[in-house]
Short mmCIF file of C-alpha atoms in Angstrom, two decimals:
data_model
loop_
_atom_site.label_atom_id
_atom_site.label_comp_id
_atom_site.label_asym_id
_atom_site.label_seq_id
_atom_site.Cartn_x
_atom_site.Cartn_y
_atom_site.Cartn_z
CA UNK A 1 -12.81 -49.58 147.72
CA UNK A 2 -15.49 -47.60 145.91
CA UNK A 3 -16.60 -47.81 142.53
CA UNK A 4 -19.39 -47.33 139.77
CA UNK A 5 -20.37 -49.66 137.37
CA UNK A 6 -22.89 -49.62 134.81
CA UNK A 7 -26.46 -51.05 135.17
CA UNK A 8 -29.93 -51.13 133.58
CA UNK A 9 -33.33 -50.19 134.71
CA UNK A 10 -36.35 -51.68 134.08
CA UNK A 11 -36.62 -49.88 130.42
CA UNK A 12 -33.46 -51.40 129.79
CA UNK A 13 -31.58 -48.31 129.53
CA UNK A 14 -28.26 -47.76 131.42
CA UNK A 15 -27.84 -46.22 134.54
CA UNK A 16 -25.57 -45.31 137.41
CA UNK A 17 -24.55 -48.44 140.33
CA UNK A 18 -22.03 -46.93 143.01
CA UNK A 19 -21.01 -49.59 145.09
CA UNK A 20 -18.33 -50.60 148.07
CA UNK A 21 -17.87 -53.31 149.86
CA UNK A 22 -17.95 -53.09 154.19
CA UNK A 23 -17.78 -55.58 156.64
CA UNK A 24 -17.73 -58.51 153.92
CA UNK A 25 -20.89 -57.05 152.11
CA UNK A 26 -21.47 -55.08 148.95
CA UNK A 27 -23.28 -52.35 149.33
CA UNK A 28 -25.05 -50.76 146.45
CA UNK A 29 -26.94 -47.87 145.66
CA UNK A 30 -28.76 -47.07 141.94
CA UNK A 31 -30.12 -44.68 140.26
CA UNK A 32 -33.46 -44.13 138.66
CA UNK A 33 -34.43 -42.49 135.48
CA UNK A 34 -37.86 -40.70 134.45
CA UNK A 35 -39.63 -40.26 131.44
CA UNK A 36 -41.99 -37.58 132.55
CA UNK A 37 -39.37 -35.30 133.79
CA UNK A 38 -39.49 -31.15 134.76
CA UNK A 39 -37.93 -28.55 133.18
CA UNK A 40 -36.13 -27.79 136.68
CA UNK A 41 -34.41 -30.83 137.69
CA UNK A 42 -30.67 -31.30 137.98
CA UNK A 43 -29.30 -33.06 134.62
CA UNK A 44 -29.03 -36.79 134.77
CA UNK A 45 -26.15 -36.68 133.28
CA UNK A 46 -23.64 -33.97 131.25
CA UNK A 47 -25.07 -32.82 128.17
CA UNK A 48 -22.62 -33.81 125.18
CA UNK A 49 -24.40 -32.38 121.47
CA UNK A 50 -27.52 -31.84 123.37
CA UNK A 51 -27.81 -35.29 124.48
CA UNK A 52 -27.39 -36.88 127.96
CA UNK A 53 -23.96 -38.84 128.07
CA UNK A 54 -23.35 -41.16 130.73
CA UNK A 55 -19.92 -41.87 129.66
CA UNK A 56 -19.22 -38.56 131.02
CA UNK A 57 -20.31 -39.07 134.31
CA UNK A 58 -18.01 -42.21 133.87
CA UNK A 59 -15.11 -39.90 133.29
CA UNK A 60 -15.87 -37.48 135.83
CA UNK A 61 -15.62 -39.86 138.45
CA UNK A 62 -12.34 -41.77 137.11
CA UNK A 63 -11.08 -38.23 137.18
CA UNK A 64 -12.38 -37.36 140.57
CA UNK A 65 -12.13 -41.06 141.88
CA UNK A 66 -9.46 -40.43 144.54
CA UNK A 67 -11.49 -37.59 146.56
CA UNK A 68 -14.54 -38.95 145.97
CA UNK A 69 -13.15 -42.15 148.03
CA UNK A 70 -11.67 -39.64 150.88
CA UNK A 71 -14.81 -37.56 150.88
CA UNK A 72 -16.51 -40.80 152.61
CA UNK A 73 -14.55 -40.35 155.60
CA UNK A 74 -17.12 -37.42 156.74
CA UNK A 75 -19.64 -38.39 159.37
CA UNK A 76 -21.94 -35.96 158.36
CA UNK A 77 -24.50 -36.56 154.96
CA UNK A 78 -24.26 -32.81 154.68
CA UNK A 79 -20.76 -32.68 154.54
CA UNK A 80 -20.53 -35.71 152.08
CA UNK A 81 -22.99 -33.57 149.75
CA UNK A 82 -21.73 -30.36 150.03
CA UNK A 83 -18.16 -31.81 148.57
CA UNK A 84 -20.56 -33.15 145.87
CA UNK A 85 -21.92 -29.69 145.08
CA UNK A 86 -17.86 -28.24 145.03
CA UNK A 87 -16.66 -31.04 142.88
CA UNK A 88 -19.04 -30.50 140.23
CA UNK A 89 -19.31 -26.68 140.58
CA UNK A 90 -22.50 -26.10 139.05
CA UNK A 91 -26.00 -25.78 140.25
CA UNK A 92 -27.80 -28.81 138.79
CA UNK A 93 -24.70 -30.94 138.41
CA UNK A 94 -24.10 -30.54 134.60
CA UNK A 95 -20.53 -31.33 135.14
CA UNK A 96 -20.85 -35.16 137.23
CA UNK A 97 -24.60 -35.75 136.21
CA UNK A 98 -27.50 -35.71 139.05
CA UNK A 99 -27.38 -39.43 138.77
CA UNK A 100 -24.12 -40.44 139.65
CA UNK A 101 -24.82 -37.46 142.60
CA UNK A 102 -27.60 -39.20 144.09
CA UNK A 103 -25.82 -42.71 143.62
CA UNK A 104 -22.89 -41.52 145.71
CA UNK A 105 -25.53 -39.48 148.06
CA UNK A 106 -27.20 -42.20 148.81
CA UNK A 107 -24.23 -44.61 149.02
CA UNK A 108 -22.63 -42.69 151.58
CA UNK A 109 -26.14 -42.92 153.60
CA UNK A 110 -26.08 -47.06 153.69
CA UNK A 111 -22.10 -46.75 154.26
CA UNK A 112 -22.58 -44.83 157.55
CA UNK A 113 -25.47 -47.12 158.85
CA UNK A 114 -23.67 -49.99 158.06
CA UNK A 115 -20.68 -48.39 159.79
CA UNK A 116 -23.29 -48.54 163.08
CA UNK A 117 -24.61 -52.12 162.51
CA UNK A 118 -28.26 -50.35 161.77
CA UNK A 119 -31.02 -50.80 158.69
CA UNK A 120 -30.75 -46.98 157.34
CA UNK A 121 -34.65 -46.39 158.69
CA UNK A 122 -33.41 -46.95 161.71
CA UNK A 123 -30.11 -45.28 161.64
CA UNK A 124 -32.25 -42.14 160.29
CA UNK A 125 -35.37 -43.05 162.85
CA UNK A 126 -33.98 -44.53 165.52
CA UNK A 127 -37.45 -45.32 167.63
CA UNK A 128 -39.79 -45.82 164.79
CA UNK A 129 -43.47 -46.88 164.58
CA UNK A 130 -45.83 -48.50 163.05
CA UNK A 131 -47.77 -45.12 161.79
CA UNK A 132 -44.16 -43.30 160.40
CA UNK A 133 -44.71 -46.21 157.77
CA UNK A 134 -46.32 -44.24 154.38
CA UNK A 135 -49.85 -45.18 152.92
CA UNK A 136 -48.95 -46.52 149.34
CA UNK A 137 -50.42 -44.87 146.43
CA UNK A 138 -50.41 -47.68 143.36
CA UNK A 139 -50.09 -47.22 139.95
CA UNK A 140 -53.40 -49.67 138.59
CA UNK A 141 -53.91 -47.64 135.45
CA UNK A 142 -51.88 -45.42 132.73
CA UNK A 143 -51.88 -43.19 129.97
CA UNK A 144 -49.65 -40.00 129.05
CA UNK A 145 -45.91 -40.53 128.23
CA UNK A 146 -45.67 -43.92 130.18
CA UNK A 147 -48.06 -45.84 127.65
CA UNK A 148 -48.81 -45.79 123.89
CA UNK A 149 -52.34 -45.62 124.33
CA UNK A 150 -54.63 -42.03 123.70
CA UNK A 151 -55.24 -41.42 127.26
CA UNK A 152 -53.31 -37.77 128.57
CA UNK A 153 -53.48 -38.31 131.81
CA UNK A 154 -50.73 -40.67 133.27
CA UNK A 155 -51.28 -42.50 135.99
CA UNK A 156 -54.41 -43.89 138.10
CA UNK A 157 -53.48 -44.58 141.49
CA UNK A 158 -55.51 -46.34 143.97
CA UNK A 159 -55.30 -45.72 148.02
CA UNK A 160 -56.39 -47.48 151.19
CA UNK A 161 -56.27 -46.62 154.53
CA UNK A 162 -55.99 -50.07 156.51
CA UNK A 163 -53.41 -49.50 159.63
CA UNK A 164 -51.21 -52.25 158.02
CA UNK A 165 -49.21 -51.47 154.88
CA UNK A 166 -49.10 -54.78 153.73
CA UNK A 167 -52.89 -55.12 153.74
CA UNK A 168 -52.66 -51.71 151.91
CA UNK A 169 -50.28 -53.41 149.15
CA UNK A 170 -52.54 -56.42 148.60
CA UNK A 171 -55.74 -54.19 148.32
CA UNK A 172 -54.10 -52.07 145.95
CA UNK A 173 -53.00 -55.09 143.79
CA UNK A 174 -56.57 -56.61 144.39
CA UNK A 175 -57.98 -53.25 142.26
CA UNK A 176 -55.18 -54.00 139.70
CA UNK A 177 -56.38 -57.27 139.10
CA UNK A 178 -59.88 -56.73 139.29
CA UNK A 179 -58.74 -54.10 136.14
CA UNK A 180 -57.79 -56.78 134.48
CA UNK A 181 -60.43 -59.45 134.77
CA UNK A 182 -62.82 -56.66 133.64
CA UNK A 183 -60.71 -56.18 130.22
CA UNK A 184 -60.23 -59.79 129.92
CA UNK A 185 -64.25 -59.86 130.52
CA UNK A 186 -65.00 -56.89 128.39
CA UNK A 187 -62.47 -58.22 125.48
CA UNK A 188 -60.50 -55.14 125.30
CA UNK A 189 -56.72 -55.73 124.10
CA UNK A 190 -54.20 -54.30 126.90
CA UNK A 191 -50.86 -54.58 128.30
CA UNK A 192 -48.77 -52.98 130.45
CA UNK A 193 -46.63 -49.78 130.76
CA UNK A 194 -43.47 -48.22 131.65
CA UNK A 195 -44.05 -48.51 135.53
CA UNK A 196 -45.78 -52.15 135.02
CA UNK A 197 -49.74 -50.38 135.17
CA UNK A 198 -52.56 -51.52 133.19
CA UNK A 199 -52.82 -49.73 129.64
CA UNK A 200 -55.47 -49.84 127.08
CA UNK A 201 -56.52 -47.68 124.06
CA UNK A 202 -59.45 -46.33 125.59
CA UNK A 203 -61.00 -43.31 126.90
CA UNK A 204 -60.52 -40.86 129.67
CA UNK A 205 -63.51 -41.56 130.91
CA UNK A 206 -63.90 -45.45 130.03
CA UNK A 207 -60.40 -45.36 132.34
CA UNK A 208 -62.37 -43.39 135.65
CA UNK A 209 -65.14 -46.02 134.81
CA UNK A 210 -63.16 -48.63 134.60
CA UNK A 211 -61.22 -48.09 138.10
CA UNK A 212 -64.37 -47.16 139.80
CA UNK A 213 -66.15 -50.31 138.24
CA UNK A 214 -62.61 -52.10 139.80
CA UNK A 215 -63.28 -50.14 143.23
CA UNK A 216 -66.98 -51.00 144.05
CA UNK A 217 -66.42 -55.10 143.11
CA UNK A 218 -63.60 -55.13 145.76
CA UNK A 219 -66.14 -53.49 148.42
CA UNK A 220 -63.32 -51.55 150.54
CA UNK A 221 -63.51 -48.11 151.32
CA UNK A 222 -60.91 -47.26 148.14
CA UNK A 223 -60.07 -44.38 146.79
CA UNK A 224 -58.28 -43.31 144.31
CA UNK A 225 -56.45 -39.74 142.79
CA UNK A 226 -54.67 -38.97 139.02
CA UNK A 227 -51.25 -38.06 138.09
CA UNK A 228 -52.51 -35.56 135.35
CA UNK A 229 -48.72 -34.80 134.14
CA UNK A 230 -50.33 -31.80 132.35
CA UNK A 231 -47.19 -30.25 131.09
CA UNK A 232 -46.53 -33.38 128.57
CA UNK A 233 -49.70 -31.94 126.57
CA UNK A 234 -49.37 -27.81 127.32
CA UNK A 235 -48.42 -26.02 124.30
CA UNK A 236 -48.65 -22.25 123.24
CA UNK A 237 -51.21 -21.46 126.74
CA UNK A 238 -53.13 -23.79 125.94
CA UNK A 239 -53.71 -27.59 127.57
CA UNK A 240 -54.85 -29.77 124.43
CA UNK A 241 -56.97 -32.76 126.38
CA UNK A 242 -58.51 -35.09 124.56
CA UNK A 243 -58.85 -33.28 120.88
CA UNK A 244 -60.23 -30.34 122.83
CA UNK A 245 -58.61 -27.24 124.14
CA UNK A 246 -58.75 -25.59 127.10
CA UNK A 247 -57.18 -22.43 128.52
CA UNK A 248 -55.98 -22.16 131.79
CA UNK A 249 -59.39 -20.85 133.57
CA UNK A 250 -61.13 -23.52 131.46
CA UNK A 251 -58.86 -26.26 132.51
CA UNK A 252 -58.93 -24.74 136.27
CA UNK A 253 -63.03 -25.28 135.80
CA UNK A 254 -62.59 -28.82 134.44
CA UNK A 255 -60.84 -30.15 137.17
CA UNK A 256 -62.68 -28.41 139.79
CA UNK A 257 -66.14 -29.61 138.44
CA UNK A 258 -64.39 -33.70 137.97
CA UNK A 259 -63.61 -33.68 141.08
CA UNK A 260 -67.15 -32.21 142.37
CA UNK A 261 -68.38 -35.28 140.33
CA UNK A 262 -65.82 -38.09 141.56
CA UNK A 263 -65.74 -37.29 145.42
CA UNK A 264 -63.71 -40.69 145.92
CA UNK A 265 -60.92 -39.08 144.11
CA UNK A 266 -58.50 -37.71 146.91
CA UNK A 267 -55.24 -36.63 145.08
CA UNK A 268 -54.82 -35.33 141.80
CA UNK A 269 -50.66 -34.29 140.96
CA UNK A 270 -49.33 -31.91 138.33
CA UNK A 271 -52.78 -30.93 136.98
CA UNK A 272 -51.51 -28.01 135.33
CA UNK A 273 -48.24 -27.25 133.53
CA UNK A 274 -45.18 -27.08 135.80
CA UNK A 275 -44.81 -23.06 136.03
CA UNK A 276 -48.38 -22.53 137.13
CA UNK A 277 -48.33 -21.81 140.63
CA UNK A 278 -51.11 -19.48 140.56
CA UNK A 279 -53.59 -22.08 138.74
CA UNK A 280 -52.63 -24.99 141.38
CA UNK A 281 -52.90 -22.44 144.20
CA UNK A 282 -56.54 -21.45 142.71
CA UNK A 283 -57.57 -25.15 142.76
CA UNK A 284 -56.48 -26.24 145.58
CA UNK A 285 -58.51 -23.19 147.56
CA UNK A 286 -61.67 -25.06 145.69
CA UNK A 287 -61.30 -28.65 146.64
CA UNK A 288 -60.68 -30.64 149.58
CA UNK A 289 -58.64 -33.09 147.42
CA UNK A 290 -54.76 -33.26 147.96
CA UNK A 291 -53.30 -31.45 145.19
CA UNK A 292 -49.87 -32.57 144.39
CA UNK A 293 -46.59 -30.52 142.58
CA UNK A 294 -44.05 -32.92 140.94
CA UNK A 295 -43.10 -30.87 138.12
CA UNK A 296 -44.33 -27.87 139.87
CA UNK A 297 -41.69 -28.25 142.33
CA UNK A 298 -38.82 -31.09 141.34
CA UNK A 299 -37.85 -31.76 144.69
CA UNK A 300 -35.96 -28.03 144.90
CA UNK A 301 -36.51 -26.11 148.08
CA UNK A 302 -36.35 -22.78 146.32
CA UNK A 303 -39.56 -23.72 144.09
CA UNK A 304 -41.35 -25.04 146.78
CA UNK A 305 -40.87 -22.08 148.54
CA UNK A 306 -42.83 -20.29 145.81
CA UNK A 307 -45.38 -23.01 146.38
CA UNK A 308 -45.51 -22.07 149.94
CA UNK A 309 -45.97 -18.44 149.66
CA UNK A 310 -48.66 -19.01 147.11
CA UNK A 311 -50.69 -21.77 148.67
CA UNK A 312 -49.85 -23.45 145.13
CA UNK A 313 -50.85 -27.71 147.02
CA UNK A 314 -51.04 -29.56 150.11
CA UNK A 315 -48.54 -32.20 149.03
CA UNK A 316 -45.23 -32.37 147.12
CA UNK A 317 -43.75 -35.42 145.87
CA UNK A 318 -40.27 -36.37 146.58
CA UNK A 319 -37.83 -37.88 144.41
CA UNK A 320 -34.47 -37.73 145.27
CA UNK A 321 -32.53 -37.99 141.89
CA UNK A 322 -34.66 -34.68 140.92
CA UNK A 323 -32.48 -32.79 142.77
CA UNK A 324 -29.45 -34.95 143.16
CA UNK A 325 -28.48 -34.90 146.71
CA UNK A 326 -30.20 -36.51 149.71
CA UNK A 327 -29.29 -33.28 151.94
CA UNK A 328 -31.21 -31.25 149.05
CA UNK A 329 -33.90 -33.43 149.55
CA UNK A 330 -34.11 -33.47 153.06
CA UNK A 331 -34.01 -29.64 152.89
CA UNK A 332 -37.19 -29.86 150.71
CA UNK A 333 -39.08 -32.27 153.27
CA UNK A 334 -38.77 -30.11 156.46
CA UNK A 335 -40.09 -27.28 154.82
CA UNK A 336 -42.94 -29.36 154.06
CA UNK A 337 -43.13 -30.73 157.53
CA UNK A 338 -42.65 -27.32 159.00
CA UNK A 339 -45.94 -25.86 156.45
CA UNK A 340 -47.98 -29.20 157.35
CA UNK A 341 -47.83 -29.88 153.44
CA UNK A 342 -47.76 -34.10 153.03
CA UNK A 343 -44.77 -35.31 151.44
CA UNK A 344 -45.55 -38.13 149.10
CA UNK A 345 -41.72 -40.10 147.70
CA UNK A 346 -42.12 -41.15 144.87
CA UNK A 347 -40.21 -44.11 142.09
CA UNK A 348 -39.61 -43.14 139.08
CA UNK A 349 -40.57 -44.81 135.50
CA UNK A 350 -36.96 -46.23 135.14
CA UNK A 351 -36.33 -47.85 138.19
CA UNK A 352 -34.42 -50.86 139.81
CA UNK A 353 -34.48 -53.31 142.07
CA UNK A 354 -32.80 -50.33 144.44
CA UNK A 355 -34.83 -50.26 147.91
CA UNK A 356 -33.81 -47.02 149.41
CA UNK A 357 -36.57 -44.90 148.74
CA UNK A 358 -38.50 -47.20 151.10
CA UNK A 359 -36.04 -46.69 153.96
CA UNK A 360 -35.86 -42.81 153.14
CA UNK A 361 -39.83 -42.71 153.67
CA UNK A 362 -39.93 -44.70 157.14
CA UNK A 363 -36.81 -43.07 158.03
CA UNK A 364 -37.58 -39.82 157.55
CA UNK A 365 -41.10 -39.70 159.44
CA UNK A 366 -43.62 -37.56 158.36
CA UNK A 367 -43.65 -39.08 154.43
CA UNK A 368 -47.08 -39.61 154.30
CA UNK A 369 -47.54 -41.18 151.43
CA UNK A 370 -44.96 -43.42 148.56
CA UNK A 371 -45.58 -43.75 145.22
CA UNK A 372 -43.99 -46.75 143.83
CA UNK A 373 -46.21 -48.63 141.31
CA UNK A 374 -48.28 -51.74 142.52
CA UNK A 375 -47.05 -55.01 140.01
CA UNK A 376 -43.62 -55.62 138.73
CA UNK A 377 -40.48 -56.55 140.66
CA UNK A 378 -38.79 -53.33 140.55
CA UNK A 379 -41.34 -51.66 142.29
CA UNK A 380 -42.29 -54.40 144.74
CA UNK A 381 -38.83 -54.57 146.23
CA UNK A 382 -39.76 -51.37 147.92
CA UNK A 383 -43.36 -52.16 148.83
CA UNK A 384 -41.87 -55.91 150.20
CA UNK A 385 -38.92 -54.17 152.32
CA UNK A 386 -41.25 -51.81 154.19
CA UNK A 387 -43.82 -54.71 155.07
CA UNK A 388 -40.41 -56.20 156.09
CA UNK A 389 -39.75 -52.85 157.87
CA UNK A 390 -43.57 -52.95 158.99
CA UNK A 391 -42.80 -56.46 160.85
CA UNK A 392 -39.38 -55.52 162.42
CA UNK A 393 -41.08 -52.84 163.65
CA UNK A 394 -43.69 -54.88 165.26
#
């Protein structure tokens, strides 16, 4: 028996659960939803008078419901998704919706390591170690589309490098709530945003203050990089940052000279808008600093390919449900592997209590990095399941 049934995420808006049950257990798989989203990924769902219809992705699989059930027969993930791709018939599954895709994708993955009495890191890694385990990048601070606050620039995220990920998760958290006792100190009103990070009406600049203030109290060896999201505020050639306005060879200068500045920050993602290969490509041959395509890229093998040729960053994030398959994905990630780019996977702003993302980034080896948030339950469950993973591997 396999079915879909209709959940929320943690912006309470409704999203795709495909679920069966196998040897006595339910197994479930969800998907995610973003705010911030490219231009280039598949369509969560089919577009009904220019607005995103789940019902139809409801429909399509009633319709379909019979060979969708048969289609998990195949051994192979790359078979499974490859009937995906001929059922819907179109290239970023307008007809089914990318969400219900990746639900089923990543359905059939748990199915068939259930089927062989394995966790699905270890039925994708079967000898894993302790260093295929990703360094967690947390969410401490936000602005841009995630918050209501004045701040363009979406997320801060803070890093460690301890051997352990589960001292990384509690150092991360320990810069969170140093965040906080500073606001609480300083009397600033806050709250918190879409992906459960710290957001206040203040600054750019009060924000790198603040984290850095945060950073030195805790005395570790932190550091910390920006999710810049710099399409949500590119109009007409020109990024509008702050009341001011830059072009692209201004904006190229700005970032090049804040990071000159700030030499703790180590990653900065999507710093210019998301067809600008050239202008990621020209900052990343000026800093050391990871530079990171989300929007750039969308988890599509044919963009990063671009990316590639051009010397556009040194890491690509993954999220799965950008490009609605799991064999898509996986596509993407050995052509990072094979170009020694670092593959950070990534949560999205909508999320759930859904854990596979963690599995996919043990699993997978070579994910150096996951980007999951740092405080809220949705995006613990996948930070608590790999120090779970971390101890069954120890």
């Amino acid at each position: 028996m396999f079915d879909i049934i209709k959940f929320f995420d943690s912006r309470g808006t409704p999203t795709i659960c495909a679920y069966t049950k196998c040897k006595s257990d339910i197994i479930t798989s969800v998907a995610p939803a973003g705010k911030s989203t490219g231009s280039h990924e598949v369509l969560t769902y089919p577009i009904i008078k220019g607005i995103p219809n789940i019902g139809q992705s409801f429909k399509f699989f009633k319709q379909n419901k019979k060979s969708i059930e048969q289609a998990f027969a195949f051994e192979e993930q790359e078979e499974f998704d490859s009937f995906l791709e001929e059922l819907d018939e179109t290239p970023n599954f307008s007809d089914m919706g990318g969400n219900l895709a990746i639900a089923l994708s990543m359905l059939f993955l748990k199915v068939k390591a259930k089927e062989q009495n394995k966790q699905v890191f270890e039925y994708l890694n079967p000898k894993p170690k302790l260093n295929d385990l990703p360094k967690p990048l947390g969410n401490c601070f936000g602005g841009g589309l995630h918050s209501n606050n004045k701040i363009p620039v979406q997320e801060f995220l803070v890093l460690h490098n301890k051997k352990l990920i589960s001292d990384n998760v509690k150092l991360n958290i320990d810069v969170y709530k140093a965040i906080e006792k500073d606001l609480h100190k300083r009397k600033i009103f806050f709250g918190k945003n879409d992906e459960g990070a710290i957001t206040a009406n203040i600054t750019f600049n009060d924000a790198i203050n603040l984290v850095e203030d945060a950073i030195d109290k805790l005395g570790e060896k932190s550091k910390y990089g920006l999710d810049v999201a710099a399409s949500s505020f590119y109009a007409k050639g020109k990024y509008e940052f702050e009341n001011k306005k830059y072009s692209e060879k201004e904006f190229i200068s700005f970032w090049n000279d804040f990071l000159k500045k700030h030499k703790d920050v180590v990653y900065v993602e999507d710093p210019f808008f998301e067809d600008s290969f050239d202008a990621f490509a020209e900052l990343q041959k000026k800093t050391k600093a990871l530079i990171c395509g989300d929007d750039l890229y969308t988890t599509n093998k044919d963009r990063f390919t671009i990316g590639v040729k051009k010397k556009s960053t040194k890491a690509i994030l993954i999220k799965p449900n950008q490009i609605g398959t799991l064999s898509r994905m996986y596509e993407t990630v050995k052509l990072a592997q094979k170009n020694d780019i670092d593959c950070v996977i990534s949560h999205r702003s909508g999320e759930t209590s859904d854990n596979t993302i963690a599995h996919l980034a043990v699993g997978l080896k070579g994910i150096k990095y996951i980007k999951t948030g740092t405080i809220s339950g949705e995006r613990l469950a996948k930070l608590n399941e790999l120090i779970l993973i971390e101890k069954l591997i120890s």
